Amino acid sequence: MNLDEFLYKLHYETDRVKPGDWVVNWDDAPLPYKLYQGLPSVELPISPLFHFKEKKTAIPSLEELGHFLKFTFGLTQISQTLPVDDQTGEWTTYRRFAPSGGALYPSELYLYLKMEGLPHGIYHYDAAHHRLVALREGNFDSYLQRALGSRCDISSAFGTVFLSVFFWKNFFKYHNFSYRLQGLDTGFVIGQLLETGRRLGFQTSVYYQFLDRALNHLLGISEQEETVYAALPLSVDPAVDWSREREEKLEESVTAASLSSELPPLSHCQYVRSREIRPYPVILKMNEACLLDSLQFKKVKKEAKAKPPQTERLSYDFYPVCEKRHSPGLDFYQKPVSKSALMALLNEAFSASLHQNDVDVLDVSLYCYTYNVAGLPNGFYSYNESSHDLTLIEEGDFRTELQDGLLADTVNLVQVPLHFVIAGASDHNQPDYGYRGHRIQHMEAGILSQHLLLAASALDLSGHPLLGFDVNTYDDLFKLRETKKTSLLFLPVGSSRPLPRLQGPL
């Protein structure tokens, strides 16, 4: 299977990217987090009296960093499911504030930190124990700046976050379909990171283009099992320039190999739990096709968008909104939503999702089917974030068609008032960014989706991200082919019943 054929089947014929005889070995499932062994670690304090401060001028304390990591990617809930049907044992799930396909969380989080009271260097965030594990000590400003293409002043940042994907963590369940989930799941985490950082007064930009092997070498990870998907420098300077020299020719030719030769390789022991890790050659082939060995940034002409009107953002307490966010499944119930609530939801989601990145030509769009929204006819709409308004595509009751488009009845759409589709270019921006465009596009879709989920939670609504739908059906319903776009993610939003489970604080 060539890569273009794989991406087509991955998007439009998902049942053909996984063998029909694929059996998930739950008894040999990997841990949902990576554990390093035999390395020094730093415990991260957590205070129940902690308050977010959006305006900040000083480098954060270890406590503030601890809350930043806890809200971004820390374990926040442990769920135990009793045996049902043919299952023979209990199943334990470790959840975080951002959603993930199957709660498997293929991402890992690493940091380059330069903070007082902490040796400067590279760390891994151990989510299981809420601590930092030291991987490599030293100052790597020059190395990292060149790995990012000398487009920002890393010396002005107190740290940099690296989000990687550990392939086996969700390949063991989803086989090759895991490739699509890996980009989206990473995007959800980035969205949560951006909002958490904003509430702590952190300034950042998302870098999708970098010398992959150089960053992997810096972190000490093998591209045969894991690779960096995004890098986010962190600063407390509101005037920091994240795009310096972006369109200028680099003073020297830097390659991943030449940069990697400056640092000795790392060899650390880690525990995955799986006794057998089955091969994933297509995932490795896709990753190989995405790697950048040198950086030559292409200037892409893009029509300037009008600035969106200044509208009032939602004001809400961040912690309870994160805490109550969940995917309701079949627990949605029909309750009218007002047009003003819908517009507030859209405004908050798009306002929050505005962020600097190094590929701003990549656009993701939002479409919506509404039913029982007071002051708005039932029908399909496109949302224009520049003018903050909805454009009617087709009026009518299409809930049955949307339900029929689901590959499994995981949500009763008859009970849902808002049905969002995150859409992007049907060519996945491959002409501009090669195969890397697919994963970048899906990360951008995940970022917008996470802000949509947070905004919904702030309005006492719930959202359930879904990839289990027929893309061709939804593209036709939302008239996406006419604009050369395709559905990337489906997100029903509405009121839901309390979860039918016993729960307590972690």
Short mmCIF file of C-alpha atoms in Angstrom, two decimals:
data_model
loop_
_atom_site.label_atom_id
_atom_site.label_comp_id
_atom_site.label_asym_id
_atom_site.label_seq_id
_atom_site.Cartn_x
_atom_site.Cartn_y
_atom_site.Cartn_z
CA MET A 1 0.00 0.00 0.00
CA ASN A 2 1.53 3.33 -1.06
CA LEU A 3 1.17 6.33 1.23
CA ASP A 4 -1.41 8.21 -0.87
CA GLU A 5 -3.59 5.10 -1.01
CA PHE A 6 -3.16 4.66 2.75
CA LEU A 7 -4.25 8.24 3.51
CA TYR A 8 -7.27 7.87 1.23
CA LYS A 9 -8.38 4.66 2.92
CA LEU A 10 -7.57 6.09 6.34
CA HIS A 11 -10.00 8.92 5.69
CA TYR A 12 -12.75 7.46 3.51
CA GLU A 13 -12.54 3.67 3.92
CA THR A 14 -11.41 3.20 7.51
CA ASP A 15 -12.45 -0.46 7.63
CA ARG A 16 -9.76 -1.21 5.02
CA VAL A 17 -6.76 0.06 7.02
CA LYS A 18 -7.11 -2.58 9.74
CA PRO A 19 -6.98 -6.35 9.13
CA GLY A 20 -10.31 -8.10 9.54
CA ASP A 21 -8.74 -10.64 11.88
CA TRP A 22 -7.08 -8.05 14.15
CA VAL A 23 -7.63 -9.07 17.78
CA VAL A 24 -6.82 -6.66 20.59
CA ASN A 25 -4.78 -8.34 23.32
CA TRP A 26 -6.04 -6.43 26.34
CA ASP A 27 -4.04 -8.62 28.69
CA ASP A 28 -0.85 -7.30 27.08
CA ALA A 29 -1.96 -3.66 26.71
CA PRO A 30 0.69 -0.97 27.18
CA LEU A 31 0.52 1.55 30.00
CA PRO A 32 -1.22 4.84 29.10
CA TYR A 33 1.92 6.65 30.28
CA LYS A 34 5.64 6.17 29.83
CA LEU A 35 7.75 5.23 32.86
CA TYR A 36 11.51 5.81 32.98
CA GLN A 37 13.53 3.72 35.43
CA GLY A 38 16.62 4.54 37.47
CA LEU A 39 16.73 8.30 36.75
CA PRO A 40 16.66 11.26 39.17
CA SER A 41 13.27 12.93 39.51
CA VAL A 42 11.75 16.12 40.89
CA GLU A 43 8.40 16.02 42.67
CA LEU A 44 5.93 18.69 41.54
CA PRO A 45 3.92 20.33 44.34
CA ILE A 46 0.16 20.82 44.10
CA SER A 47 -1.74 23.27 46.31
CA PRO A 48 -5.53 23.14 46.82
CA LEU A 49 -5.43 26.94 47.31
CA PHE A 50 -3.74 27.60 43.95
CA HIS A 51 -5.23 30.39 41.81
CA PHE A 52 -4.50 31.10 38.16
CA LYS A 53 -3.02 34.53 37.41
CA GLU A 54 -3.22 35.53 33.78
CA LYS A 55 -0.78 38.45 34.04
CA LYS A 56 2.70 37.31 34.89
CA THR A 57 6.15 38.86 34.58
CA ALA A 58 8.35 36.47 36.56
CA ILE A 59 9.57 32.99 35.65
CA PRO A 60 7.07 30.54 37.18
CA SER A 61 7.72 28.71 40.40
CA LEU A 62 7.89 24.93 40.60
CA GLU A 63 4.35 24.97 42.03
CA GLU A 64 3.04 26.96 39.06
CA LEU A 65 4.81 24.62 36.67
CA GLY A 66 3.25 21.69 38.53
CA HIS A 67 -0.26 23.08 38.05
CA PHE A 68 0.49 23.87 34.41
CA LEU A 69 1.46 20.24 33.77
CA LYS A 70 -1.35 18.82 35.91
CA PHE A 71 -4.03 20.74 33.99
CA THR A 72 -2.38 20.09 30.64
CA PHE A 73 -1.64 16.38 30.82
CA GLY A 74 -1.86 15.10 34.38
CA LEU A 75 -4.01 12.19 35.50
CA THR A 76 -7.26 13.60 36.84
CA GLN A 77 -9.56 10.61 37.11
CA ILE A 78 -9.35 6.83 37.44
CA SER A 79 -12.33 4.83 36.19
CA GLN A 80 -12.96 1.14 36.86
CA THR A 81 -15.37 -0.82 34.69
CA LEU A 82 -16.85 -4.09 35.94
CA PRO A 83 -16.87 -7.17 33.67
CA VAL A 84 -19.58 -7.19 30.97
CA ASP A 85 -20.49 -9.75 28.32
CA ASP A 86 -17.39 -11.81 27.46
CA GLN A 87 -14.94 -9.76 29.53
CA THR A 88 -13.40 -11.66 32.40
CA GLY A 89 -11.90 -8.90 34.51
CA GLU A 90 -12.19 -5.28 35.53
CA TRP A 91 -10.85 -2.59 33.20
CA THR A 92 -9.16 0.50 34.63
CA THR A 93 -8.98 3.75 32.66
CA TYR A 94 -6.81 6.75 33.54
CA ARG A 95 -8.33 9.97 32.25
CA ARG A 96 -7.06 13.52 31.79
CA PHE A 97 -8.72 16.87 31.11
CA ALA A 98 -8.24 16.47 27.33
CA PRO A 99 -10.08 13.60 25.60
CA SER A 100 -8.36 10.77 23.76
CA GLY A 101 -9.52 7.93 21.54
CA GLY A 102 -10.14 5.00 23.85
CA ALA A 103 -8.51 7.02 26.68
CA LEU A 104 -5.17 5.66 25.44
CA TYR A 105 -3.31 9.01 25.18
CA PRO A 106 -0.61 8.23 22.60
CA SER A 107 1.22 11.50 23.40
CA GLU A 108 4.11 11.98 25.81
CA LEU A 109 5.23 15.33 27.19
CA TYR A 110 8.85 16.46 27.51
CA LEU A 111 10.28 19.79 28.62
CA TYR A 112 13.46 21.80 28.26
CA LEU A 113 13.52 23.94 31.42
CA LYS A 114 15.62 26.86 32.66
CA MET A 115 14.16 27.68 36.07
CA GLU A 116 15.55 28.57 39.47
CA GLY A 117 15.84 25.68 41.89
CA LEU A 118 15.92 23.17 39.03
CA PRO A 119 18.97 21.96 37.08
CA HIS A 120 18.67 23.26 33.52
CA GLY A 121 18.03 20.52 31.03
CA ILE A 122 15.63 18.04 29.43
CA TYR A 123 12.86 16.40 31.46
CA HIS A 124 10.04 13.95 30.90
CA TYR A 125 6.72 14.59 32.59
CA ASP A 126 5.86 11.45 34.54
CA ALA A 127 2.06 11.75 34.62
CA ALA A 128 1.66 8.63 36.76
CA HIS A 129 3.57 10.21 39.67
CA HIS A 130 3.22 13.92 38.75
CA ARG A 131 6.93 14.54 38.67
CA LEU A 132 9.76 15.48 36.31
CA VAL A 133 12.30 12.84 35.33
CA ALA A 134 15.72 14.25 34.40
CA LEU A 135 16.93 12.96 31.01
CA ARG A 136 19.78 15.30 29.99
CA GLU A 137 21.36 18.17 31.94
CA GLY A 138 22.73 21.35 30.35
CA ASN A 139 21.92 24.45 28.32
CA PHE A 140 20.61 23.63 24.87
CA ASP A 141 19.45 27.08 23.67
CA SER A 142 21.66 27.11 20.59
CA TYR A 143 20.87 23.50 19.68
CA LEU A 144 17.10 23.97 20.03
CA GLN A 145 17.07 27.31 18.25
CA ARG A 146 18.78 25.79 15.21
CA ALA A 147 16.53 22.72 15.33
CA LEU A 148 13.55 25.10 15.03
CA GLY A 149 15.10 26.93 12.10
CA SER A 150 16.37 29.97 14.04
CA ARG A 151 12.90 31.48 13.91
CA CYS A 152 12.69 32.52 17.56
CA ASP A 153 14.96 33.53 20.43
CA ILE A 154 14.96 30.45 22.65
CA SER A 155 17.14 32.27 25.19
CA SER A 156 14.13 34.45 26.07
CA ALA A 157 12.02 31.36 26.94
CA PHE A 158 12.09 29.79 30.38
CA GLY A 159 11.14 26.44 28.87
CA THR A 160 9.97 24.53 25.82
CA VAL A 161 7.35 21.79 25.72
CA PHE A 162 7.71 18.89 23.28
CA LEU A 163 4.70 16.72 22.51
CA SER A 164 5.60 13.35 21.04
CA VAL A 165 3.58 10.37 19.85
CA PHE A 166 4.41 6.90 21.20
CA PHE A 167 3.09 4.73 18.38
CA TRP A 168 2.33 1.50 20.24
CA LYS A 169 0.19 3.16 22.92
CA ASN A 170 -2.84 3.20 20.66
CA PHE A 171 -1.70 1.05 17.73
CA PHE A 172 -2.24 -2.02 19.93
CA LYS A 173 -6.00 -1.32 19.77
CA TYR A 174 -6.65 0.65 16.57
CA HIS A 175 -3.92 -0.76 14.28
CA ASN A 176 -3.21 1.65 11.36
CA PHE A 177 -6.27 3.78 12.16
CA SER A 178 -4.20 4.96 15.14
CA TYR A 179 -2.32 7.28 12.76
CA ARG A 180 -5.37 9.51 12.37
CA LEU A 181 -6.02 9.49 16.11
CA GLN A 182 -2.43 10.38 16.95
CA GLY A 183 -2.60 13.79 15.26
CA LEU A 184 -6.03 14.63 16.66
CA ASP A 185 -5.18 13.49 20.19
CA THR A 186 -2.00 15.57 20.17
CA GLY A 187 -4.06 18.56 19.03
CA PHE A 188 -6.47 18.16 21.94
CA VAL A 189 -3.52 18.22 24.35
CA ILE A 190 -2.06 21.30 22.63
CA GLY A 191 -5.45 23.04 22.93
CA GLN A 192 -5.56 22.26 26.65
CA LEU A 193 -1.95 23.42 27.04
CA LEU A 194 -2.64 26.73 25.28
CA GLU A 195 -5.62 27.53 27.49
CA THR A 196 -3.82 26.47 30.68
CA GLY A 197 -0.78 28.53 29.71
CA ARG A 198 -2.92 31.57 28.92
CA ARG A 199 -4.43 31.43 32.40
CA LEU A 200 -0.94 31.39 33.88
CA GLY A 201 0.24 34.31 31.75
CA PHE A 202 2.51 32.19 29.53
CA GLN A 203 3.27 33.29 25.96
CA THR A 204 3.83 30.58 23.38
CA SER A 205 3.76 29.56 19.74
CA VAL A 206 3.20 26.14 18.17
CA TYR A 207 6.01 24.88 15.95
CA TYR A 208 5.13 22.04 13.60
CA GLN A 209 8.23 22.31 11.39
CA PHE A 210 11.61 21.36 12.83
CA LEU A 211 14.50 18.97 12.42
CA ASP A 212 12.76 15.84 13.69
CA ARG A 213 15.77 13.63 14.24
CA ALA A 214 17.60 16.44 16.03
CA LEU A 215 14.75 16.90 18.52
CA ASN A 216 14.29 13.15 18.96
CA HIS A 217 18.03 12.86 19.62
CA LEU A 218 17.89 15.71 22.16
CA LEU A 219 15.12 13.91 24.07
CA GLY A 220 16.68 10.51 23.68
CA ILE A 221 13.74 8.85 21.92
CA SER A 222 13.87 6.34 19.07
CA GLU A 223 11.90 7.16 15.92
CA GLN A 224 11.15 3.44 15.64
CA GLU A 225 8.76 3.82 18.57
CA GLU A 226 8.17 7.54 19.14
CA THR A 227 8.62 10.94 17.49
CA VAL A 228 8.05 14.62 18.31
CA TYR A 229 4.92 16.13 16.73
CA ALA A 230 5.06 19.71 18.09
CA ALA A 231 7.34 22.06 20.04
CA LEU A 232 6.04 25.00 22.10
CA PRO A 233 8.50 27.50 23.65
CA LEU A 234 7.21 29.21 26.82
CA SER A 235 7.89 32.78 27.93
CA VAL A 236 6.41 35.34 30.32
CA ASP A 237 7.36 38.28 28.08
CA PRO A 238 4.19 39.54 26.33
CA ALA A 239 6.31 41.22 23.64
CA VAL A 240 8.22 38.07 22.67
CA ASP A 241 8.60 37.57 18.91
CA TRP A 242 8.04 33.94 17.95
CA SER A 243 8.50 34.42 14.19
CA ARG A 244 11.91 36.13 13.98
CA GLU A 245 13.75 35.47 10.68
CA ARG A 246 10.83 33.38 9.54
CA GLU A 247 11.11 34.28 5.86
CA GLU A 248 14.84 35.00 5.85
CA LYS A 249 17.47 32.63 4.55
CA LEU A 250 19.32 30.85 7.33
CA GLU A 251 22.91 31.98 7.82
CA GLU A 252 24.19 28.43 7.79
CA SER A 253 23.02 25.11 6.43
CA VAL A 254 21.92 23.02 9.39
CA THR A 255 20.92 19.40 9.00
CA ALA A 256 19.46 16.99 11.53
CA ALA A 257 22.57 14.79 11.28
CA SER A 258 25.06 17.61 11.82
CA LEU A 259 23.10 18.96 14.78
CA SER A 260 22.65 15.54 16.39
CA SER A 261 26.40 14.92 16.21
CA GLU A 262 26.91 17.71 18.77
CA LEU A 263 25.29 15.69 21.59
CA PRO A 264 25.99 12.17 22.81
CA PRO A 265 23.09 9.71 22.47
CA LEU A 266 20.97 8.83 25.48
CA SER A 267 20.17 5.29 26.56
CA HIS A 268 17.58 5.14 29.34
CA CYS A 269 15.52 2.22 30.60
CA GLN A 270 11.75 2.56 30.28
CA TYR A 271 8.78 0.38 31.16
CA VAL A 272 5.93 -0.10 28.68
CA ARG A 273 4.31 -3.24 30.22
CA SER A 274 3.53 -4.96 26.92
CA ARG A 275 5.48 -8.19 26.55
CA GLU A 276 4.94 -8.27 22.78
CA ILE A 277 4.98 -5.14 20.62
CA ARG A 278 3.63 -6.05 17.23
CA PRO A 279 5.15 -4.33 14.15
CA TYR A 280 3.58 -1.21 12.62
CA PRO A 281 5.44 -0.76 9.30
CA VAL A 282 2.89 1.60 7.70
CA ILE A 283 3.03 3.98 10.68
CA LEU A 284 6.83 4.02 10.48
CA LYS A 285 6.68 4.59 6.71
CA MET A 286 4.32 7.54 7.19
CA ASN A 287 6.56 8.97 9.90
CA GLU A 288 9.64 8.56 7.71
CA ALA A 289 7.89 10.47 4.91
CA CYS A 290 7.13 13.34 7.32
CA LEU A 291 10.66 13.80 8.69
CA LEU A 292 12.55 16.98 7.85
CA ASP A 293 16.33 16.64 7.55
CA SER A 294 16.84 20.31 6.68
CA LEU A 295 14.65 23.39 6.93
CA GLN A 296 13.62 25.42 3.91
CA PHE A 297 10.48 27.35 4.69
CA LYS A 298 8.17 27.87 1.81
CA LYS A 299 6.37 31.19 1.63
CA VAL A 300 2.73 30.42 0.95
CA LYS A 301 0.56 33.24 -0.32
CA LYS A 302 -2.63 33.49 1.59
CA GLU A 303 -5.52 35.89 1.34
CA ALA A 304 -5.59 38.03 4.48
CA LYS A 305 -8.61 37.47 6.67
CA ALA A 306 -10.59 40.28 8.18
CA LYS A 307 -10.08 40.64 11.90
CA PRO A 308 -12.98 39.18 13.84
CA PRO A 309 -15.19 41.69 15.67
CA GLN A 310 -14.41 42.36 19.31
CA THR A 311 -16.90 40.33 21.28
CA GLU A 312 -17.08 39.52 24.95
CA ARG A 313 -15.39 36.30 26.03
CA LEU A 314 -16.96 33.85 28.46
CA SER A 315 -15.85 34.27 32.05
CA TYR A 316 -15.62 31.00 33.95
CA ASP A 317 -13.71 29.17 36.66
CA PHE A 318 -11.21 27.03 34.81
CA TYR A 319 -10.89 24.08 37.20
CA PRO A 320 -14.58 23.02 37.50
CA VAL A 321 -15.07 23.49 33.75
CA CYS A 322 -12.16 21.14 33.06
CA GLU A 323 -13.29 18.74 35.77
CA LYS A 324 -16.85 18.28 34.54
CA ARG A 325 -15.95 17.92 30.84
CA HIS A 326 -16.78 14.39 29.68
CA SER A 327 -18.04 12.49 26.66
CA PRO A 328 -21.71 11.59 27.35
CA GLY A 329 -22.16 8.81 24.80
CA LEU A 330 -25.81 7.77 25.04
CA ASP A 331 -26.53 10.12 27.96
CA PHE A 332 -27.49 13.16 25.85
CA TYR A 333 -31.07 14.38 26.29
CA GLN A 334 -33.00 16.88 24.21
CA LYS A 335 -33.05 20.36 25.72
CA PRO A 336 -33.42 23.55 23.69
CA VAL A 337 -30.38 25.78 23.23
CA SER A 338 -30.77 29.48 22.50
CA LYS A 339 -29.15 31.16 19.52
CA SER A 340 -27.32 33.52 21.88
CA ALA A 341 -25.82 30.53 23.73
CA LEU A 342 -24.73 28.99 20.42
CA MET A 343 -23.07 32.23 19.30
CA ALA A 344 -21.34 32.60 22.67
CA LEU A 345 -20.08 29.03 22.30
CA LEU A 346 -18.73 29.68 18.81
CA ASN A 347 -17.15 32.99 19.76
CA GLU A 348 -15.41 31.54 22.80
CA ALA A 349 -14.14 28.49 20.91
CA PHE A 350 -12.63 30.50 18.07
CA SER A 351 -11.33 33.33 20.26
CA ALA A 352 -9.59 30.84 22.54
CA SER A 353 -8.19 28.80 19.66
CA LEU A 354 -6.39 31.76 18.06
CA HIS A 355 -2.71 31.02 18.49
CA GLN A 356 0.58 31.65 16.81
CA ASN A 357 2.06 28.83 14.76
CA ASP A 358 4.56 28.38 11.97
CA VAL A 359 2.06 27.17 9.34
CA ASP A 360 -0.74 29.72 9.58
CA VAL A 361 -1.80 28.89 6.02
CA LEU A 362 -3.47 25.80 7.47
CA ASP A 363 -7.12 26.58 8.14
CA VAL A 364 -9.73 24.44 9.82
CA SER A 365 -13.36 25.46 9.50
CA LEU A 366 -16.45 24.87 11.60
CA TYR A 367 -19.81 23.70 10.30
CA CYS A 368 -22.90 23.03 12.34
CA TYR A 369 -26.24 21.29 12.07
CA THR A 370 -28.74 22.72 14.55
CA TYR A 371 -32.02 21.28 15.81
CA ASN A 372 -34.32 22.90 18.36
CA VAL A 373 -32.18 26.03 18.70
CA ALA A 374 -34.45 28.89 19.72
CA GLY A 375 -34.38 31.69 17.15
CA LEU A 376 -32.67 29.62 14.45
CA PRO A 377 -34.24 27.39 11.76
CA ASN A 378 -33.22 23.72 11.86
CA GLY A 379 -30.53 23.09 9.28
CA PHE A 380 -26.90 23.05 8.21
CA TYR A 381 -24.76 26.16 8.72
CA SER A 382 -21.20 27.30 8.11
CA TYR A 383 -19.58 29.59 10.67
CA ASN A 384 -17.59 32.64 9.61
CA GLU A 385 -15.27 33.54 12.45
CA SER A 386 -14.26 36.84 10.80
CA SER A 387 -17.79 38.24 10.87
CA HIS A 388 -18.99 36.01 13.73
CA ASP A 389 -22.12 34.85 11.94
CA LEU A 390 -23.77 31.70 10.58
CA THR A 391 -24.65 31.12 6.94
CA LEU A 392 -27.51 28.72 6.20
CA ILE A 393 -26.52 25.90 3.85
CA GLU A 394 -29.75 23.87 3.85
CA GLU A 395 -32.83 23.97 6.05
CA GLY A 396 -34.64 20.90 7.41
CA ASP A 397 -34.60 18.01 9.87
CA PHE A 398 -31.64 15.78 8.95
CA ARG A 399 -31.06 14.01 12.27
CA THR A 400 -31.88 10.61 10.75
CA GLU A 401 -29.34 11.12 7.96
CA LEU A 402 -26.69 12.15 10.48
CA GLN A 403 -27.48 9.11 12.64
CA ASP A 404 -27.30 6.80 9.64
CA GLY A 405 -23.86 8.26 8.87
CA LEU A 406 -22.45 6.98 12.17
CA LEU A 407 -20.55 3.70 11.92
CA ALA A 408 -21.86 2.66 15.36
CA ASP A 409 -24.72 3.92 17.51
CA THR A 410 -22.45 5.43 20.17
CA VAL A 411 -24.55 8.63 20.40
CA ASN A 412 -28.30 9.13 20.00
CA LEU A 413 -28.23 12.18 17.70
CA VAL A 414 -32.01 12.63 17.93
CA GLN A 415 -31.38 13.98 21.44
CA VAL A 416 -28.60 16.40 20.39
CA PRO A 417 -29.29 20.05 19.40
CA LEU A 418 -25.82 20.94 18.05
CA HIS A 419 -23.84 18.80 15.62
CA PHE A 420 -20.42 20.28 14.75
CA VAL A 421 -18.08 19.19 11.99
CA ILE A 422 -14.47 20.34 11.99
CA ALA A 423 -13.43 20.51 8.32
CA GLY A 424 -10.16 21.08 6.49
CA ALA A 425 -8.69 20.99 3.00
CA SER A 426 -9.45 17.67 1.31
CA ASP A 427 -5.84 17.45 0.08
CA HIS A 428 -4.69 17.79 3.71
CA ASN A 429 -2.41 20.66 2.57
CA GLN A 430 -0.09 18.11 1.03
CA PRO A 431 0.96 20.38 -1.89
CA ASP A 432 2.46 22.84 0.60
CA TYR A 433 3.71 20.60 3.43
CA GLY A 434 3.95 17.12 1.97
CA TYR A 435 2.74 14.20 4.07
CA ARG A 436 3.44 16.29 7.16
CA GLY A 437 0.42 18.41 6.22
CA HIS A 438 -1.98 15.61 7.22
CA ARG A 439 -0.80 15.35 10.81
CA ILE A 440 -0.51 19.15 11.18
CA GLN A 441 -4.06 19.59 9.88
CA HIS A 442 -5.38 17.06 12.37
CA MET A 443 -3.52 18.72 15.25
CA GLU A 444 -5.10 22.05 14.30
CA ALA A 445 -8.51 20.34 14.23
CA GLY A 446 -7.83 18.93 17.71
CA ILE A 447 -6.88 22.37 19.06
CA LEU A 448 -10.14 23.94 17.87
CA SER A 449 -12.14 20.96 19.12
CA GLN A 450 -10.67 21.16 22.62
CA HIS A 451 -11.57 24.84 22.90
CA LEU A 452 -15.06 23.99 21.67
CA LEU A 453 -15.36 21.35 24.41
CA LEU A 454 -14.17 23.77 27.11
CA ALA A 455 -16.59 26.46 25.92
CA ALA A 456 -19.44 23.93 25.92
CA SER A 457 -18.56 22.84 29.46
CA ALA A 458 -18.55 26.49 30.58
CA LEU A 459 -22.14 26.73 29.27
CA ASP A 460 -23.19 23.54 31.11
CA LEU A 461 -23.19 21.53 27.90
CA SER A 462 -21.26 18.40 26.97
CA GLY A 463 -19.50 17.35 23.79
CA HIS A 464 -18.52 13.94 22.44
CA PRO A 465 -15.75 13.89 19.76
CA LEU A 466 -16.31 11.15 17.17
CA LEU A 467 -14.30 9.70 14.31
CA GLY A 468 -16.72 6.81 13.81
CA PHE A 469 -18.69 8.32 10.93
CA ASP A 470 -18.81 7.90 7.17
CA VAL A 471 -16.84 10.84 5.81
CA ASN A 472 -18.46 10.75 2.36
CA THR A 473 -21.95 10.98 3.90
CA TYR A 474 -21.04 13.92 6.11
CA ASP A 475 -19.16 15.70 3.34
CA ASP A 476 -22.33 15.48 1.21
CA LEU A 477 -24.66 16.61 4.02
CA PHE A 478 -22.55 19.65 4.87
CA LYS A 479 -21.85 20.42 1.17
CA LEU A 480 -18.09 20.34 1.76
CA ARG A 481 -17.03 19.07 -1.66
CA GLU A 482 -18.02 22.38 -3.23
CA THR A 483 -15.33 24.13 -1.19
CA LYS A 484 -12.72 21.32 -1.56
CA LYS A 485 -12.96 20.51 2.13
CA THR A 486 -13.58 17.32 4.05
CA SER A 487 -14.82 16.30 7.50
CA LEU A 488 -12.03 15.73 10.01
CA LEU A 489 -14.00 15.30 13.24
CA PHE A 490 -17.66 15.16 14.29
CA LEU A 491 -18.61 16.73 17.62
CA PRO A 492 -22.21 16.51 18.96
CA VAL A 493 -22.89 19.04 21.75
CA GLY A 494 -25.88 19.27 24.07
CA SER A 495 -27.25 18.66 27.54
CA SER A 496 -26.51 15.33 29.18
CA ARG A 497 -27.54 13.33 32.21
CA PRO A 498 -25.08 12.88 35.08
CA LEU A 499 -22.74 9.98 34.51
CA PRO A 500 -24.18 6.73 35.94
CA ARG A 501 -21.22 5.97 38.17
CA LEU A 502 -19.77 6.48 41.59
CA GLN A 503 -16.97 9.01 41.55
CA GLY A 504 -14.79 11.03 43.87
CA PRO A 505 -11.81 13.39 43.72
CA LEU A 506 -8.37 12.14 42.76
#
